[in-house]
Coordinates of C-alpha atoms in Angstrom, one line a residue:
Chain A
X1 CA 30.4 184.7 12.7
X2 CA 28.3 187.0 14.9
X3 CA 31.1 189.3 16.3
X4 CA 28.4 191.7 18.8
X5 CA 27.4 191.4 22.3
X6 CA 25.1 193.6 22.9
X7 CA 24.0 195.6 25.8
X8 CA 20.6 194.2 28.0
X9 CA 21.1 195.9 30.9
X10 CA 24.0 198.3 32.0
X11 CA 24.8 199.6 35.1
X12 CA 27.3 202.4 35.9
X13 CA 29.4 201.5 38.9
X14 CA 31.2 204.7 39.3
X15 CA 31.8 207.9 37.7
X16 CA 35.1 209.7 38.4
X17 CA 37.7 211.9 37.3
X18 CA 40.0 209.8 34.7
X19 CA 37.8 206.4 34.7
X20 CA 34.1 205.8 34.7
X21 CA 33.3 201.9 35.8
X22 CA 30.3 200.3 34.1
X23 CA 29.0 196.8 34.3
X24 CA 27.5 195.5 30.8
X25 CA 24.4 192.1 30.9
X26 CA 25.3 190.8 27.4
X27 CA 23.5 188.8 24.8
X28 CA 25.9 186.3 23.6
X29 CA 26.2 184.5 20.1
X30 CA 25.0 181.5 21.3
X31 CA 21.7 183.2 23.4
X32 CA 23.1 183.1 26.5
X33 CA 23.9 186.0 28.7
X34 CA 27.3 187.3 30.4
X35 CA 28.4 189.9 32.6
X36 CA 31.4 192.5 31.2
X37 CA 33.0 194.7 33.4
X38 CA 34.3 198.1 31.2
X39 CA 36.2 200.8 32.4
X40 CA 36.0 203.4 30.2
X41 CA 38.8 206.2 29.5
X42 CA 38.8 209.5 27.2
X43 CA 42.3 208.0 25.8
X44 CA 46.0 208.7 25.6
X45 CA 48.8 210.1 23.9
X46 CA 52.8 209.4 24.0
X47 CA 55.7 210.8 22.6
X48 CA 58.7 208.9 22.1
X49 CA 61.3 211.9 21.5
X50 CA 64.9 212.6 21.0
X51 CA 66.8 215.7 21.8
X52 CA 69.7 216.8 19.3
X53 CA 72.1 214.6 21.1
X54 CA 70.3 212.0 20.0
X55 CA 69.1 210.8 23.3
X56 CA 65.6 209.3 23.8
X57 CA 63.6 211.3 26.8
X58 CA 62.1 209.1 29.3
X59 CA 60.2 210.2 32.3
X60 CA 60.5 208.0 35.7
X61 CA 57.5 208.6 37.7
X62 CA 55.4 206.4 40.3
X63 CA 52.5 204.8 39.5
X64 CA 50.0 204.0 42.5
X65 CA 48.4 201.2 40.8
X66 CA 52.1 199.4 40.5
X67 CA 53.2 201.0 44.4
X68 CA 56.5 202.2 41.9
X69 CA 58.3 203.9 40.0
X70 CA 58.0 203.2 36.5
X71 CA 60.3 204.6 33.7
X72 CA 57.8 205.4 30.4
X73 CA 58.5 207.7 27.5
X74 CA 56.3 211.0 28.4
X75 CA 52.6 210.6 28.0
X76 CA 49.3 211.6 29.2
X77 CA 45.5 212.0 29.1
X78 CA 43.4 213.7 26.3
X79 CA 41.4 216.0 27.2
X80 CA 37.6 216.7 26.3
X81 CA 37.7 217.0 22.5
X82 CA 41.3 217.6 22.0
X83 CA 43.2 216.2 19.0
X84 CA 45.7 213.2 19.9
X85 CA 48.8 215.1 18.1
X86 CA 48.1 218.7 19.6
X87 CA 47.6 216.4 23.2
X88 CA 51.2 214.4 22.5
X89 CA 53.0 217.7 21.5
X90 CA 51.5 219.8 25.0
X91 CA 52.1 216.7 27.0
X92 CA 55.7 216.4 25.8
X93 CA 56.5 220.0 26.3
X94 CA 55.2 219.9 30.0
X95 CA 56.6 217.2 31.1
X96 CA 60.1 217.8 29.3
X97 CA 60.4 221.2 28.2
X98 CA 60.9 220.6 24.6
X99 CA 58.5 221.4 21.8
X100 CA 58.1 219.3 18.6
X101 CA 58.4 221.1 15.3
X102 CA 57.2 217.7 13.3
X103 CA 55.9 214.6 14.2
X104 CA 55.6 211.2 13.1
X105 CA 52.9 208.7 13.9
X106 CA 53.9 205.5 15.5
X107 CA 50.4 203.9 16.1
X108 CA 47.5 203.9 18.1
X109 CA 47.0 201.3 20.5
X110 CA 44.4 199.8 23.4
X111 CA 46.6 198.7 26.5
X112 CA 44.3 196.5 27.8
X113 CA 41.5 196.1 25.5
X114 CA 39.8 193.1 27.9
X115 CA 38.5 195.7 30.1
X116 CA 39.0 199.8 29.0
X117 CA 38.6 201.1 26.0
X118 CA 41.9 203.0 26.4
X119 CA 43.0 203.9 23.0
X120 CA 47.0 205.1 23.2
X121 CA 48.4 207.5 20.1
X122 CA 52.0 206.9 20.2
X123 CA 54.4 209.7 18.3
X124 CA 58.1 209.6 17.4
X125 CA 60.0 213.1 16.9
X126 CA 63.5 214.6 17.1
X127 CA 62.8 217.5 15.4
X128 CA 62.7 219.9 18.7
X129 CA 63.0 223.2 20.1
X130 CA 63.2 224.6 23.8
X131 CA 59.5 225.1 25.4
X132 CA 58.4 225.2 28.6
X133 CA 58.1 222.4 31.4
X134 CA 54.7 222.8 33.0
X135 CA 54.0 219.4 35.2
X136 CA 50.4 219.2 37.2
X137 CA 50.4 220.1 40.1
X138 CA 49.9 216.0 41.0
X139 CA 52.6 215.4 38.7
X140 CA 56.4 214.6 40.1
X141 CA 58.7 213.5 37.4
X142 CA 62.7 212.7 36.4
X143 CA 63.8 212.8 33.2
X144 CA 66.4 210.1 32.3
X145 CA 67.8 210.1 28.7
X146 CA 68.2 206.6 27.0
X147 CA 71.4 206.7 23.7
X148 CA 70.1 204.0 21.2
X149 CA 72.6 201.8 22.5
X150 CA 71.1 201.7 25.7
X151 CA 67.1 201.0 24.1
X152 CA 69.0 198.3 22.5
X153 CA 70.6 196.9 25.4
X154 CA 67.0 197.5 27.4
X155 CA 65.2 195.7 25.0
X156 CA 67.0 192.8 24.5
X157 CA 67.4 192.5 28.3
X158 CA 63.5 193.0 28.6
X159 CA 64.1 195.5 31.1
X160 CA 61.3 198.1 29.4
X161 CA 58.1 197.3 31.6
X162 CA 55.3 199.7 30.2
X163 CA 53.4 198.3 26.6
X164 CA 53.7 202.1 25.2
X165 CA 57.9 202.5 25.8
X166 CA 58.3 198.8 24.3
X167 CA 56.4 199.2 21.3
X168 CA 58.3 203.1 20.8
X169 CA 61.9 201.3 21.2
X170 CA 61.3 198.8 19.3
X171 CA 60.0 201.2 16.8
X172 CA 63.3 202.7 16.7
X173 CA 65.3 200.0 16.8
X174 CA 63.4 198.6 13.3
X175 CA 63.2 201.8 11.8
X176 CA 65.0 204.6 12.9
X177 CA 67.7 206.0 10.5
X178 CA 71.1 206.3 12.6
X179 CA 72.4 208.4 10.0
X180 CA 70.0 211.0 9.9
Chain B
X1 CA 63.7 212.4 44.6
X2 CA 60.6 211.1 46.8
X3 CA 58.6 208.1 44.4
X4 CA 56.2 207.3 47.0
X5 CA 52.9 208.2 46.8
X6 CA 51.5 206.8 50.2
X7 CA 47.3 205.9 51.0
X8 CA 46.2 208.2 53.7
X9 CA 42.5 206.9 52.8
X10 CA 41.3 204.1 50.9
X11 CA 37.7 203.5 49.2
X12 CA 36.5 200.4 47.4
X13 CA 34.5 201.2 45.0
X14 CA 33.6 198.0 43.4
X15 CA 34.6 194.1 43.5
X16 CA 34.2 192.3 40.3
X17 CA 34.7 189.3 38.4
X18 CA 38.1 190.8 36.6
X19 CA 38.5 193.7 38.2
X20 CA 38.5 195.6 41.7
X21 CA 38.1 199.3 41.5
X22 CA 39.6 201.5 44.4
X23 CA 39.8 205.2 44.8
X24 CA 43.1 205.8 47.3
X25 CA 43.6 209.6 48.9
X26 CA 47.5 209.9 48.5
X27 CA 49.9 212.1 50.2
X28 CA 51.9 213.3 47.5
X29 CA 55.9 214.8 47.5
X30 CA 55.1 218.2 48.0
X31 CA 52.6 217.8 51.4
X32 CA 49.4 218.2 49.4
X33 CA 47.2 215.3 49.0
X34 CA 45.3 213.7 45.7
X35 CA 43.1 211.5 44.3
X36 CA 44.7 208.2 42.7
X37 CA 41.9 205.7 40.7
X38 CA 43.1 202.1 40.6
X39 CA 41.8 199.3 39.0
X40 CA 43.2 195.9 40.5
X41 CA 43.0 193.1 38.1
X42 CA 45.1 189.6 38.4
X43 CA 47.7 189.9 35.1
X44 CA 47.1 188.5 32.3
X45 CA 49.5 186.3 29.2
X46 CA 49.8 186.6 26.0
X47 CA 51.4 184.2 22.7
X48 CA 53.1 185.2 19.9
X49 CA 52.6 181.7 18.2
X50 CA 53.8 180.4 14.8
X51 CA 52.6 177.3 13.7
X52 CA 54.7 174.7 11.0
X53 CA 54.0 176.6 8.0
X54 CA 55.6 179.6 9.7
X55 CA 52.4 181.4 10.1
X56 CA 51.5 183.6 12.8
X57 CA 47.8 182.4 14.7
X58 CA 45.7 185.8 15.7
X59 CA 42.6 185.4 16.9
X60 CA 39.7 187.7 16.2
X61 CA 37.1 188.7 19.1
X62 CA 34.5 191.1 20.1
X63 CA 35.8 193.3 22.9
X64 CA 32.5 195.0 24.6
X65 CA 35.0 197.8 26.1
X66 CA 35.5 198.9 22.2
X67 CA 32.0 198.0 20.9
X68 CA 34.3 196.0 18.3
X69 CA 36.4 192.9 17.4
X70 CA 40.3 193.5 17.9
X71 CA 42.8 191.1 15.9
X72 CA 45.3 190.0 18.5
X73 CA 47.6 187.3 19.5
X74 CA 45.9 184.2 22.1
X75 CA 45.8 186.0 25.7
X76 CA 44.1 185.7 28.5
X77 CA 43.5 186.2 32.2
X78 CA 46.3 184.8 34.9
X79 CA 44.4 182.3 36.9
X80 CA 45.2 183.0 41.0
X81 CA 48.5 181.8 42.3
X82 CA 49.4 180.9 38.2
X83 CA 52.4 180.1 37.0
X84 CA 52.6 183.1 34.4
X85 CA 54.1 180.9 31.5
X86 CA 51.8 177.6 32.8
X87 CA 49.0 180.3 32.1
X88 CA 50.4 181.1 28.1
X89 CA 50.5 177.5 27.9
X90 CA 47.0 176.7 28.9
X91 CA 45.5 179.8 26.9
X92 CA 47.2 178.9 23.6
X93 CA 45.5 175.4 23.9
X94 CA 42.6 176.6 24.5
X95 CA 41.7 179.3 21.6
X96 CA 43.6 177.9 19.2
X97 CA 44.3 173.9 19.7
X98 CA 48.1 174.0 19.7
X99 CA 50.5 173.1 22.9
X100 CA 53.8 174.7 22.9
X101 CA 56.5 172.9 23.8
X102 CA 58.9 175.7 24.2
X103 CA 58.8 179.0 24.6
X104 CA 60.3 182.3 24.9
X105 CA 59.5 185.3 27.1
X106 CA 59.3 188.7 24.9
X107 CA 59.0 190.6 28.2
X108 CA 56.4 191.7 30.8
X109 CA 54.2 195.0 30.5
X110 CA 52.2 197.4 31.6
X111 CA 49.3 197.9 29.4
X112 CA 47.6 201.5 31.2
X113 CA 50.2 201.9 33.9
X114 CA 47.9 205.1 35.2
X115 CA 45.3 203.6 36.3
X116 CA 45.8 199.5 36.6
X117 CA 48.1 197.3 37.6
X118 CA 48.0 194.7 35.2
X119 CA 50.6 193.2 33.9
X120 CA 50.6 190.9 30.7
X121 CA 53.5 188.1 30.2
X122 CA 54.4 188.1 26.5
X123 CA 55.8 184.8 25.0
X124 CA 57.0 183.5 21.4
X125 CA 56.7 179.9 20.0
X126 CA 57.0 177.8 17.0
X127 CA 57.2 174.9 18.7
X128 CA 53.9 173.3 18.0
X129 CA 52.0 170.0 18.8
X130 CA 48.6 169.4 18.1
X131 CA 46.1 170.1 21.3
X132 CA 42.4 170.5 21.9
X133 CA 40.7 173.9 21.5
X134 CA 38.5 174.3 24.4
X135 CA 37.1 177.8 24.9
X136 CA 35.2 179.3 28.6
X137 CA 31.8 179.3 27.6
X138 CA 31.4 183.5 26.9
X139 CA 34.1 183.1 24.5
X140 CA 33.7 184.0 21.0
X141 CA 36.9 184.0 18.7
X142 CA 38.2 183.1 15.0
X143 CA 41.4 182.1 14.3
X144 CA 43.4 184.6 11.8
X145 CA 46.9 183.5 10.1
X146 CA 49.1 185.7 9.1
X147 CA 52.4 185.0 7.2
X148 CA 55.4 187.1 8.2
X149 CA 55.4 189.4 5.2
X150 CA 51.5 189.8 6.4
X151 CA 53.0 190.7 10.0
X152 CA 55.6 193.1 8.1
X153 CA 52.7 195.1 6.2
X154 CA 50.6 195.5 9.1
X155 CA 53.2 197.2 11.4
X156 CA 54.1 199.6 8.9
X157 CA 50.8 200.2 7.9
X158 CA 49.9 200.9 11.7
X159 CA 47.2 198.0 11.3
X160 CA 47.5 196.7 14.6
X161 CA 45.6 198.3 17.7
X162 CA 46.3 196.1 20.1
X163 CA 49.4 196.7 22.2
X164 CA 50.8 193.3 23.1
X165 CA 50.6 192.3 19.7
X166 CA 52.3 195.4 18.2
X167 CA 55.0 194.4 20.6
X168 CA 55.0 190.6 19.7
X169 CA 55.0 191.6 16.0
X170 CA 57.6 194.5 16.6
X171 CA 59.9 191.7 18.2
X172 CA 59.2 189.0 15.2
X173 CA 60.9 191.4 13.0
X174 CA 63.6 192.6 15.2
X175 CA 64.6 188.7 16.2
X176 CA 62.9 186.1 14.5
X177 CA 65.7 184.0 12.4
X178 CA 63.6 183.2 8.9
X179 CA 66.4 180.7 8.7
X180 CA 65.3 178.7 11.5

């Protein structure tokens, strides 16, 4: 099977400062043509942490695309050529003030591989130390902390509404060592 | 604390087949103002779907966004006005040839939450009749089965990329009764 569709024609629709918007004329496996619409994204990080009371961090913030709030474990953009664990360890710290000594790797993910190419690393640590909150200047977020018997109960009650916070408490719930 | 990040000035940038682009001037918390990129698109369902031998169905397609094929469960885009779990129902027919007659609902997510709206439906089933495959004419997929002990491997090799079916997997292990 002839898994390619490649590009006749491309045109870019927009170019801005987190998403650039192209539209793709593909050549299909069967010789026909189609239109894909791609919206491309320099990719995420996001750390699912817990402080030394063994509470998971989450940050509550509002999202414009949803017009609310959402409540999602810290994360944020890559920049230009930065390396996904140094990203999830300065994104963590700014938006929480704690800084990971280790870190383990949960996965990488694409949220919504139909349309972007948004590729999400997602960490798990509770090894930390006291940093520094630094938010962006756009940035307005609360911190709510989450004890495993509440990711349980949030979970099971499908209360967690972002792909990235699901797959991280579930994560924990399969394989995180209470006795540690 | 003030979550609302209200349009003072709205641009569209692009209506597409899947997607509508919009670039919204918000007035954030503290006064200022910023730039918020949004991506409308419709929602979309997914299924987590194990057929009488107890084998999981995953389908394998090219995704132009990635330049490559993604292993994920049967998903697809929410027709307008849809029934969300009507919509499952219809997809899973038509990649992989099986109706469900029940299912479950694993929960509803956010795949990129920073920059679109859509939401994908997640559902479990292993309760199978025979159907009729009938794919939309650009689509290009091969079916994939993977036992449980293959869905066991992949999440703790960090095999899977695709986020709704991390979660679906992730959820298979938590709650799926072998017994059953």
């Amino acid at each position: 099977m002839n898994f390619k569709e490649p590009t006749v024609e491309k045109e870019t629709i927009y170019h801005g400062r987190i998403i650039d918007v192209e539209k793709h004329l593909v050549s299909l496996p069967n010789g026909k043509t189609a239109y894909r619409e791609v919206v491309k994204h320099n990719g995420a990080v996001a750390v699912c942490a817990m402080n030394p009371e063994g509470q998971v961090i989450l940050v509550k913030q509002f999202r414009k695309p949803l017009e609310h709030a959402l409540l999602e474990i810290p994360a944020g953009k890559l920049e230009v050529g930065e390396d996904r664990e140094a990203a999830a360890r300065r994104e963590l710290e700014e938006e929480t003030g704690y800084r990971a000594k280790t870190m383990q790797h949960i996965g990488d993910v694409y949220g919504t591989p139909g349309f972007s190419n948004e590729l999400i690393s997602i960490y798990f640590t509770n090894d930390l130390e006291k940093g520094d909150v630094n938010l962006d200047e756009d940035e307005f977020v609360k911190t709510v902390l989450y004890s495993l018997s509440d990711v349980e109960q949030a979970v099971k009650n499908r209360e967690i509404n972002d792909a990235k916070t699901l797959i991280a408490f579930q994560h924990l719930l399969l394989f995180y060592n209470h006795s540690k």
